[in-house]
Coordinates of C-alpha atoms and ligand atoms in Angstrom, one line a residue:
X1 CA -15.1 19.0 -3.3
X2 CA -18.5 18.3 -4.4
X3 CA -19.5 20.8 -7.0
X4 CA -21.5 23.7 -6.2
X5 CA -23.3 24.5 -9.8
X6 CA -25.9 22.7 -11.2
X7 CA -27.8 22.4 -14.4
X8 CA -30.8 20.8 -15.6
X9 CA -30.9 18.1 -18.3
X10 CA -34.2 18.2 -19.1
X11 CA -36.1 17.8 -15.7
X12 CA -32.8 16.0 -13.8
X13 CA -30.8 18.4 -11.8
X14 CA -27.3 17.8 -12.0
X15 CA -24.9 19.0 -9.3
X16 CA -25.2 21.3 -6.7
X17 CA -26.0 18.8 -3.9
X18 CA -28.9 16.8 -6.4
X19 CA -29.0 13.2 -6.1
X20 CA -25.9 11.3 -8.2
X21 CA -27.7 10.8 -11.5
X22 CA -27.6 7.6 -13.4
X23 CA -27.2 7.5 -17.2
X24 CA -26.3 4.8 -19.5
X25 CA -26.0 5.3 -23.3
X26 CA -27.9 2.8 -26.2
X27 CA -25.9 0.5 -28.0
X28 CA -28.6 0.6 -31.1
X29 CA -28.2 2.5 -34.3
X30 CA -30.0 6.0 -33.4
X31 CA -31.4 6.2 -36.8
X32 CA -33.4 2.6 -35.5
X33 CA -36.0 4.4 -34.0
X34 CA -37.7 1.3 -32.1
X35 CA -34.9 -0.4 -31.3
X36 CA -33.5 2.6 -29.9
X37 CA -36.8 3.0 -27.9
X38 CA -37.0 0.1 -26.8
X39 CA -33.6 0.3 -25.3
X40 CA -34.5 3.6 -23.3
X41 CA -37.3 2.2 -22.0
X42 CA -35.5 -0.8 -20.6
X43 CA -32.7 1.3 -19.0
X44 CA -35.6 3.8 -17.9
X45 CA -37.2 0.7 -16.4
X46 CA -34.2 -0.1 -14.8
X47 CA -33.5 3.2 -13.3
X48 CA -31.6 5.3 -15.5
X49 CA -32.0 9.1 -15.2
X50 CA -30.9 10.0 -18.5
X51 CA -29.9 8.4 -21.6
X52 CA -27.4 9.4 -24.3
X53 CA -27.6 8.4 -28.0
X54 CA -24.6 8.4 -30.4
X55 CA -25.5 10.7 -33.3
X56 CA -22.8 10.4 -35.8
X57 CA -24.9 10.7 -39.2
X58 CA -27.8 13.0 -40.4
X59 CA -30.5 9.6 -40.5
X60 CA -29.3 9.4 -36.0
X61 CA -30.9 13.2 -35.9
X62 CA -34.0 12.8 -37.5
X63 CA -34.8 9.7 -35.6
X64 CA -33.6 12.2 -32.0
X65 CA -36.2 14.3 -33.2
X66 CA -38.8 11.8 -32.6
X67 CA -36.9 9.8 -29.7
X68 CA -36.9 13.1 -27.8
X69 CA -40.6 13.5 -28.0
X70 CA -41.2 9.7 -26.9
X71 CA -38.3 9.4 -24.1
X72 CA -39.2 9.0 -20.7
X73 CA -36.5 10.2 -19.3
X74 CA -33.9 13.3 -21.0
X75 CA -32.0 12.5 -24.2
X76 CA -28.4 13.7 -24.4
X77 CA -27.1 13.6 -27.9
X78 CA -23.6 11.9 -28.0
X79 CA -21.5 13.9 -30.7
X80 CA -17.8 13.6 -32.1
X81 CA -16.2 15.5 -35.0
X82 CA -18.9 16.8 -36.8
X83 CA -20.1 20.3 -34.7
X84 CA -22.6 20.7 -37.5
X85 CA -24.9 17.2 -36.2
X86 CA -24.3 19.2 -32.7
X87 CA -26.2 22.4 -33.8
X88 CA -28.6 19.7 -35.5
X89 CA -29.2 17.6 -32.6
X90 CA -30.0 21.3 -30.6
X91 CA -32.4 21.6 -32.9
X92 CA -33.7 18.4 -32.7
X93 CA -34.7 19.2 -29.5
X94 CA -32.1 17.3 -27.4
X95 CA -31.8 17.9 -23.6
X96 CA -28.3 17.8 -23.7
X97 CA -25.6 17.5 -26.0
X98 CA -22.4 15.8 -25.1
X99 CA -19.1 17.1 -27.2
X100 CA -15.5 16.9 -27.0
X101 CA -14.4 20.5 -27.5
X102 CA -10.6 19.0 -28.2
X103 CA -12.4 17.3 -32.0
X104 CA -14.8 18.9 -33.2
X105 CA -13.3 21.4 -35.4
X106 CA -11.5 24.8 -33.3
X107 CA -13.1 27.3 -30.8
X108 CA -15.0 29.0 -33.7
X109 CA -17.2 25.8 -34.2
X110 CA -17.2 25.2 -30.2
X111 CA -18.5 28.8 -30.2
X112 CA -21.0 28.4 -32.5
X113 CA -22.4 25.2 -30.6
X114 CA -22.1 27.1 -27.3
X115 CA -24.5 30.3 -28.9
X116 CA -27.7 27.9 -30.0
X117 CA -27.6 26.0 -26.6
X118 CA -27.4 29.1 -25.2
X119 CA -30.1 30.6 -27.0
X120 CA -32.1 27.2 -26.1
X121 CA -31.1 26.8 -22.4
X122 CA -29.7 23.9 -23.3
X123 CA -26.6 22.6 -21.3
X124 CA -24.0 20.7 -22.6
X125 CA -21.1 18.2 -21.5
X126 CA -17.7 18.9 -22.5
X127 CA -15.6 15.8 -22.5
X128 CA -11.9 15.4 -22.7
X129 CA -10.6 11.9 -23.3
X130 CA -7.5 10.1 -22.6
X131 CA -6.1 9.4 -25.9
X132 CA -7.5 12.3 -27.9
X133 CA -5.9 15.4 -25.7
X134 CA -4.9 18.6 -27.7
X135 CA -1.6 18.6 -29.2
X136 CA 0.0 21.1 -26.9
X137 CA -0.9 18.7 -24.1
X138 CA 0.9 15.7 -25.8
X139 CA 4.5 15.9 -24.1
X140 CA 2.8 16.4 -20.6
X141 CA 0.2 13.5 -21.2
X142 CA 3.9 11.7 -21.7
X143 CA 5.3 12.9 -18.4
X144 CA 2.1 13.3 -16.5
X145 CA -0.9 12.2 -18.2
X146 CA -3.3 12.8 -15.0
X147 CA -2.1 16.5 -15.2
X148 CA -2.1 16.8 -18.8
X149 CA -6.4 15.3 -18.6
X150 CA -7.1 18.2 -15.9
X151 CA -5.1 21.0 -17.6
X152 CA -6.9 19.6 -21.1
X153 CA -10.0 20.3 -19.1
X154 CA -9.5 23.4 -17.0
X155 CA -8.9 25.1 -20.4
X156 CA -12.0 23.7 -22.2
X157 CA -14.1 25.4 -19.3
X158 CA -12.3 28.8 -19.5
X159 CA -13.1 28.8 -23.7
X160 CA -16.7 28.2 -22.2
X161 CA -16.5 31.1 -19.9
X162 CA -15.0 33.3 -22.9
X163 CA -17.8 32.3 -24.6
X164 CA -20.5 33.4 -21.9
X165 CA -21.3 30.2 -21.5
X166 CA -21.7 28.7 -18.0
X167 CA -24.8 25.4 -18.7
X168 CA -21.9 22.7 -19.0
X169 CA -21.1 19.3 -17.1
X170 CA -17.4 18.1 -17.3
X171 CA -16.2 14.5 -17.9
X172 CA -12.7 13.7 -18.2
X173 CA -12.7 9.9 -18.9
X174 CA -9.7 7.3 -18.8
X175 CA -9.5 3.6 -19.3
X176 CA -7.0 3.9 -15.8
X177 CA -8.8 3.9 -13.0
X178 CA -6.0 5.5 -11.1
X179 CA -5.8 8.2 -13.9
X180 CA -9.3 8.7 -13.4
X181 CA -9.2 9.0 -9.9
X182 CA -6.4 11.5 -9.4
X183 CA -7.4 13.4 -12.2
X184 CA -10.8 14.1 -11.5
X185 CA -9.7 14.6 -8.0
X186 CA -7.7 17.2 -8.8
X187 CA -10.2 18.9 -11.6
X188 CA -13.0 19.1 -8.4
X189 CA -10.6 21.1 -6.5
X190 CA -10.0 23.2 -9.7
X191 CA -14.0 23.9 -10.7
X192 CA -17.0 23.8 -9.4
X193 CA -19.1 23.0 -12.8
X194 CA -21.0 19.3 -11.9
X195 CA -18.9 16.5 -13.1
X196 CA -19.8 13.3 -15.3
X197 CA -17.9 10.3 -14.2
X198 CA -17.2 6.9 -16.3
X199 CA -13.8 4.9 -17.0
X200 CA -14.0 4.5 -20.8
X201 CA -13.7 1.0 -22.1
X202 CA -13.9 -0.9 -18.7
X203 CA -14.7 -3.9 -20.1
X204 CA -16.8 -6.8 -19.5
X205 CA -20.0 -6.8 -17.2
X206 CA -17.3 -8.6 -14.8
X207 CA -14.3 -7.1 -15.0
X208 CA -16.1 -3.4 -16.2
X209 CA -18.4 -3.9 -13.0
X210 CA -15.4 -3.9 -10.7
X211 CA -13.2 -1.2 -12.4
X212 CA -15.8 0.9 -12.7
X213 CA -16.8 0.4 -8.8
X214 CA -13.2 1.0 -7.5
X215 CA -13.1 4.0 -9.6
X216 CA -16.1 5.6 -9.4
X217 CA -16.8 4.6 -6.0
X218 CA -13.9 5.8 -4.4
X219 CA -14.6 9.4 -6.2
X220 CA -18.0 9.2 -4.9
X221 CA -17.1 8.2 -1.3
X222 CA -14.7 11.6 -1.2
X223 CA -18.0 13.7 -2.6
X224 CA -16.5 14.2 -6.3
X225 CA -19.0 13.6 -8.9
X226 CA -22.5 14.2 -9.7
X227 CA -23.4 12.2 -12.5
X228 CA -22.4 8.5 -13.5
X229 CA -22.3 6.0 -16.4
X230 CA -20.9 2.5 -16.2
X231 CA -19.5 1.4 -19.7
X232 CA -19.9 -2.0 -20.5
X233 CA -19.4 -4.8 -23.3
X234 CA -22.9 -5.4 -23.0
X235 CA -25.8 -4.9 -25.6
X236 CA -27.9 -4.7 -23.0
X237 CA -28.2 -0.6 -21.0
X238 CA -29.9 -1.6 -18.9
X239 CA -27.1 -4.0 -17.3
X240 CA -24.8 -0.7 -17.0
X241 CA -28.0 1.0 -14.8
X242 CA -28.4 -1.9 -12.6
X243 CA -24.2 -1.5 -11.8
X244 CA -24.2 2.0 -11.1
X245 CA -27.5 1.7 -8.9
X246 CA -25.6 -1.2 -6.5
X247 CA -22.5 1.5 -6.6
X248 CA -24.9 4.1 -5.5
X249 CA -26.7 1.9 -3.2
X250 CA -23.3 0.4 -1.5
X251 CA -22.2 4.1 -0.5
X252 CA -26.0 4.7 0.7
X253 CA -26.0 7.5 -1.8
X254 CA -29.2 6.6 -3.3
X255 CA -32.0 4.1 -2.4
X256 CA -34.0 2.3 -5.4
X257 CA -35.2 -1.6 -4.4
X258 CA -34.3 -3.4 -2.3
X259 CA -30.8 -4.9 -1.5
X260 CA -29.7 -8.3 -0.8
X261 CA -27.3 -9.3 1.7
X262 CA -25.9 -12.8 1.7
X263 CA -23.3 -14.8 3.8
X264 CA -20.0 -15.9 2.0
X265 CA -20.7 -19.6 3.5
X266 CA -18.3 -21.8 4.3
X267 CA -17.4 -25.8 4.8
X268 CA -20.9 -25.5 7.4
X269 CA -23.2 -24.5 4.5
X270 CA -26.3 -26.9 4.2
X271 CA -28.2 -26.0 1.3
X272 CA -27.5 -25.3 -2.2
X273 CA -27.2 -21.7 -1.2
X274 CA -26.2 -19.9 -4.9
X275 CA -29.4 -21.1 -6.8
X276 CA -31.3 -20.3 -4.1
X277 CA -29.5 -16.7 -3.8
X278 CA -29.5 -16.6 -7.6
X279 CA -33.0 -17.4 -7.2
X280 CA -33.7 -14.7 -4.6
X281 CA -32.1 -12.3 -6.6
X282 CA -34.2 -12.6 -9.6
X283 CA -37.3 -12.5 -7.8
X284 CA -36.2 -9.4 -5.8
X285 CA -36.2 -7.3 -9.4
X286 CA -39.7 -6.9 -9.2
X287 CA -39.8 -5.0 -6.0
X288 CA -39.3 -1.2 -5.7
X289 CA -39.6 -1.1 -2.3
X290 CA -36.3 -0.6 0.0
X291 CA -36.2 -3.6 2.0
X292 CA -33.1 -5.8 3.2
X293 CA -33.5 -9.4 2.3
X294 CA -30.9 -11.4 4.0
X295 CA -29.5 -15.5 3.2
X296 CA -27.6 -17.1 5.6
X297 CA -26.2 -20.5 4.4
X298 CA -26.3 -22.6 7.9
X299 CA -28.4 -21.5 11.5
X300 CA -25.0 -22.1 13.4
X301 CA -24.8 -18.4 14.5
X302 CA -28.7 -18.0 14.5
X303 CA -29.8 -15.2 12.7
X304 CA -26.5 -13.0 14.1
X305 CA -25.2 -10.0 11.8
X306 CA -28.2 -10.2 9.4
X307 CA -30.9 -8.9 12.1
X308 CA -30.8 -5.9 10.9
X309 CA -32.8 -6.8 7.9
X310 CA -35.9 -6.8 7.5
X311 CA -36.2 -10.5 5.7
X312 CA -34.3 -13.3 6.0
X313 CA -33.7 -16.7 6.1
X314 CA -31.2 -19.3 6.8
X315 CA -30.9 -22.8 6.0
X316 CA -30.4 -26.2 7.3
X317 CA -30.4 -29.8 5.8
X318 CA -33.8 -30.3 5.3
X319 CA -35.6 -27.4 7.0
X320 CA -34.4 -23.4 7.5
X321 CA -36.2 -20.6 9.4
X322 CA -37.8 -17.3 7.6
X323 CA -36.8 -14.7 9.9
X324 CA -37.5 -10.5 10.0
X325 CA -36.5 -7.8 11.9
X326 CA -34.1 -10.3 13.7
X327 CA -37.3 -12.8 15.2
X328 CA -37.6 -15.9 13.9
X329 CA -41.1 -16.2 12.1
X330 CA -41.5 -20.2 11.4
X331 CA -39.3 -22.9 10.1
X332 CA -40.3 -24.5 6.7
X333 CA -39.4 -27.2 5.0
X334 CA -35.9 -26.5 2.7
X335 CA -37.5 -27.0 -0.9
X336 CA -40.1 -24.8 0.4
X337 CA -37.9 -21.7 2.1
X338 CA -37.7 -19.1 -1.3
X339 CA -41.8 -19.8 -1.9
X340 CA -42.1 -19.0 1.5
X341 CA -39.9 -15.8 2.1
X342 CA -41.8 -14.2 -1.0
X343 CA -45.3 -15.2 0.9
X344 CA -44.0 -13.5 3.7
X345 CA -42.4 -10.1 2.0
X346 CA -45.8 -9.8 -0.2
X347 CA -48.2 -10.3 2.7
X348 CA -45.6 -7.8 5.0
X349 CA -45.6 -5.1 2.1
X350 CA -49.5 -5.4 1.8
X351 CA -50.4 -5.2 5.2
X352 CA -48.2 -2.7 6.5
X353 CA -46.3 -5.0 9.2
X354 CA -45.3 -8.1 9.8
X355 CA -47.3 -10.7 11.3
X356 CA -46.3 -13.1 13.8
X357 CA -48.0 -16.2 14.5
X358 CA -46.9 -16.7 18.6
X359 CA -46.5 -20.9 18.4
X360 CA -44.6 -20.7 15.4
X361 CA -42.3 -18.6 16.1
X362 CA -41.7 -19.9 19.3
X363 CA -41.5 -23.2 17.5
X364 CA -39.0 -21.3 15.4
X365 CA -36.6 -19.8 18.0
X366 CA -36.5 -23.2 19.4
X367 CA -35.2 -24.8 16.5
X368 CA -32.9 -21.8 16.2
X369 CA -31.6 -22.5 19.3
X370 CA -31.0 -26.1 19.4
X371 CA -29.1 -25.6 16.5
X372 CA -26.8 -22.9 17.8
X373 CA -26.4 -24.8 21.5
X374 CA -25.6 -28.4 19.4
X375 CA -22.7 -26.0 17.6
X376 CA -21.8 -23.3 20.7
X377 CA -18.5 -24.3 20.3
X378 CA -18.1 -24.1 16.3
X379 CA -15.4 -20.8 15.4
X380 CA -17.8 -19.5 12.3
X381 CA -16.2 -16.8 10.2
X382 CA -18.6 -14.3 12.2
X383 CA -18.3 -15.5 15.5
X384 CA -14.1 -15.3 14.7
X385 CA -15.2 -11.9 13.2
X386 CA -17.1 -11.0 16.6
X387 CA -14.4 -12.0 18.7
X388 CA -12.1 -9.9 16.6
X389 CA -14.4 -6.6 17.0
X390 CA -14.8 -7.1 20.8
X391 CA -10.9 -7.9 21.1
X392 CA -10.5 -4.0 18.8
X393 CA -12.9 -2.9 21.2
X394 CA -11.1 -3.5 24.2
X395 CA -8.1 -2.4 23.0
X396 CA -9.4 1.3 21.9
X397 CA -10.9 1.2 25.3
X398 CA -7.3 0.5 27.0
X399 CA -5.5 3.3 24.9
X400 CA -8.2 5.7 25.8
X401 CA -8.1 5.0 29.6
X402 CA -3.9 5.4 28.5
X403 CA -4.1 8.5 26.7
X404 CA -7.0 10.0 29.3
X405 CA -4.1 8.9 32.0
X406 CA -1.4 10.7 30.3
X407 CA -3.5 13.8 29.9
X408 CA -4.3 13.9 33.6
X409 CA -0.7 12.9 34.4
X410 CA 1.7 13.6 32.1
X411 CA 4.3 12.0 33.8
X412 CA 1.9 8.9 34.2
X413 CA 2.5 7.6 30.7
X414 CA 6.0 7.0 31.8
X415 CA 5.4 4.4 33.4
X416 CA 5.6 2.0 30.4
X417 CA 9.2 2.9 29.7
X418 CA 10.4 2.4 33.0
X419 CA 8.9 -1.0 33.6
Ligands
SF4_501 S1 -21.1 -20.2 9.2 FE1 -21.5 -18.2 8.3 S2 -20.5 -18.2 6.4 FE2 -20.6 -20.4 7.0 S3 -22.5 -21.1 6.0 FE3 -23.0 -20.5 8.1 S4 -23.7 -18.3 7.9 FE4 -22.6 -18.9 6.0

C-alpha cells in the first residue's frame, strides 16, 4: 500500500517508508518577497517540512529566486497553465515544482518540463484535480468520478515513464472526502510513486480541520500517503501545519511537542476547566519536548485514565492536585494550579526527573483519596466506561473458554442448542 519510491525535495525524503512529511503553502503574493518570508518562517517554526509558493506571473519567479536561497526548509513552486514559469521556476532554483499535467498546455510542454528537472535532479508533483480532468475522462468522472481521478492519474504517470522520467510525487485532490479516500486508495494499489495527500477547498479551520482529519487520517491509518497539506481558509500557514502535526500525532505517526489530553467533563466539573485548558494549551506551544500533559475537570476518579501521562492535574472547588507519572505531587490552591504545573514541567525538563517532596505528596494522595471515598459511589463517564471494558472483557474471555471448548469437543458446543 504504502509506496515504495521515494524522492528528495531538497533535503526531505518523500516516500519509501520516510517520515509523512508536512507542507503547507503561503497565502502571500510570491512576488512579496518578505511577506512571503515571513510566512515560511512561521510555518517552518511551526513544523512544516516544505512549503509551496503559487507562481503564476514572471515578478512570483524572481522573488523564488531569492526565497529559495533564504528558505529554511525546501521551496516547491506551485504552477498552473503556464509550463513556461515551470521551466522558469527550475531555473530559479526551486526544489520542487508542482504541475497539473491535465493544464498546462499538451505532453510536448509536459515533456519539455520533465527534461530540465531532469537535467537538474529536480522532482516534481503531478496533480490531477477534481474538476479539471481531461476531456476524455469527462463521461466517466459523470458515472464514476473516483475512477475517472485514478485513471486521470495512472495515465499522467505512464506520459512520465514515456518521458524517462521517474522523480515525481502524485496528488490527486478532491473537495469529497469520500472521493478522496477511495480514489487514492485505489491509485496506491495501482503505483508505487510517493503520494501527496490534501482535500482541496476543505474549508474553514473548523470544519477544514475535521474534513481533512477524516480524510487524510483514515488514508494514513491504512499506510497510503507520504506527504500531507491541510488547506484552510486561513491567512495564517502556519494554522494548516499545526492541523496536520495533531493528525500525525493522533495516529502516533510522528512526535513533535507535546500533546494535551483533557477530560470531556461533565455536571461534576469544579473549575472553569476550558480557560484553564485554553490556557494550558497556549503555554504548551513553547515546548518541543514530547510530554503528555493531562486536565481532569473534578478528582472524583482520582487521577484514573490519565496516569499515563507524564503531567497532570485535576481540579476541585478551591484546591486541585498536580500529578505525574500517575503520583500525586502536592495539592495547590485552584487560582494557583496552571502557574504551578508549568513550575513543575520546567523544573522536571531541567533536571532530568521529577522530584517528589514525601509529605506533600502524601498530603496529596490523601486529599486524592478523601475525595474519591466521599464520591465511591458516583457512576462518572469513566468509571461507566471501566465497567463497560471489564464487562467486554469478560465476555471475550467466556467466548474463548466456548470456542477453546468446541475445539476440544466438537460436539461440546452443542450444548447451547439443546438446552
Ligand atoms: S467525572 Fe470525568 S468527565 Fe466529569 S469532570 Fe470529572 S474527570 Fe471530567
Amino acid at each position: 500500500m504504502a509506496s515504495k519510491r521515494q524522492i528528495w525535495v531538497g533535503g526531505v525524503p518523500i516516500g519509501g517508508g520516510a517520515p509523512v512529511a508536512v507542507q503547507t503553502m503561503t497565502k502571500t503574493e510570491t512576488a512579496d518577497y518578505e511577506a512571503t518570508m515571513r510566512q515560511i518562517r512561521a510555518a517552518a517554526d511551526a513544523g512544516a517540512d516544505l512549503i509551496r509558493c503559487a507562481v503564476p506571473r514572471e515578478k512570483d519567479v524572481d522573488a523564488l529566486r531569492r526565497i529559495v536561497k533564504e528558505s529554511p526548509i525546501p521551496v516547491i513552486a506551485d504552477i498552473h497553465f503556464n509550463h513556461t514559469l515551470a521551466l522558469k521556476a527550475l531555473d530559479a532554483g526551486a526544489h520542487c515544482v508542482r504541475l497539473n499535467p491535465g493544464n498546462i498546455g499538451g505532453p510536448a510542454k509536459v515533456a519539455e518540463v520533465a527534461e530540465k528537472a531532469n537535467k537538474l535532479g529536480t522532482p516534481l508533483r503531478i496533480g490531477v484535480n477534481s474538476g479539471s480532468l481531461p476531456k476524455h475522462l469527462h463521461a466517466l468522472e459523470a458515472d464514476n468520478p473516483v475512477e475517472a481521478l485514478v485513471q486521470a492519474a495512472v495515465e499522467f504517470v505512464e506520459l512520465m515513464e514515456r518521458l524517462d522520467f521517474e522523480n515525481f510525487k502524485v496528488s490527486i485532490k478532491s473537495t469529497s472526502v469520500p472521493n478522496t479516500i477511495a480514489s487514492n486508495r485505489l491509485l496506491a494499489s495501482k503505483i508505487d510513486y510517493p503520494l501527496h495527500l490534501g482535500i482541496t477547498e476543505a474549508g474553514t479551520k473548523w470544519s477544514g480541520s475535521l474534513k481533512s482529519a477524516v480524510g487524510l487520517g483514515t488514508l494514513l491509518a491504512d499506510g497510503v500517503g507520504d506527504t500531507i497539506r491541510i488547506s484552510l481558509s486561513t491567512f495564517q500557514a502556519e494554522e494548516e501545519v499545526k492541523v496536520a502535526w495533531e493528525i500525525l500525532k493522533a495516529l502516533k505517526l510522528r512526535e513533535r511537542g507535546p500533546v494535551l489530553i483533557a477530560c470531556p467533563t461533565c455536571g461534576r466539573l469544579q473549575f472553569d476547566m476550558d480557560t484553564v485548558v485554553a490556557e494550558i494549551e497556549r503555554r504548551l506551544e513553547r515546548y518541543e519536548q514530547p510530554i503528555e500533559v493531562a486536565v481532569l475537570g473534578c478528582a472524583v476518579n482520582g487521577i484514573g485514565e490519565a496516569s499515563h501521562a507524564d503531567f497532570g492535574i485535576t481540579g476541585a472547588k478551591n484546591e486541585g492536585l498536580i500529578f505525574a507519572h500517575g503520583k500525586p505531587l502536592r495539592k495547590v490552591p485552584q487560582a494557583q494550579l496552571v502557574d504551578e504545573l508549568f513550575a513543575e514541567i520546567d523544573k522536571s525538563l531541567q533536571i532530568g526527573r521529577v522530584e517528589v517532596d514525601q509529605s506533600k505528596a502524601a498530603e496529596g494522595a490523601n486529599w486524592l483519596q478523601k475525595i474519591e471515598d466521599e464520591n465511591a459511589d458516583e457512576m462518572t463517564p469513566e468509571r461507566l466506561a471501566a465497567l463497560g471494558a471489564e464487562h467486554a472483557r469478560k465476555e471475550a474471555e467466556e467466548a474463548t473458554v466456548i470456542r477453546l471448548d468446541e475445539e476440544v469437543s466438537p460436539t461440546a458446543g452443542r450444548r447451547f442448542t439443546r438446552a
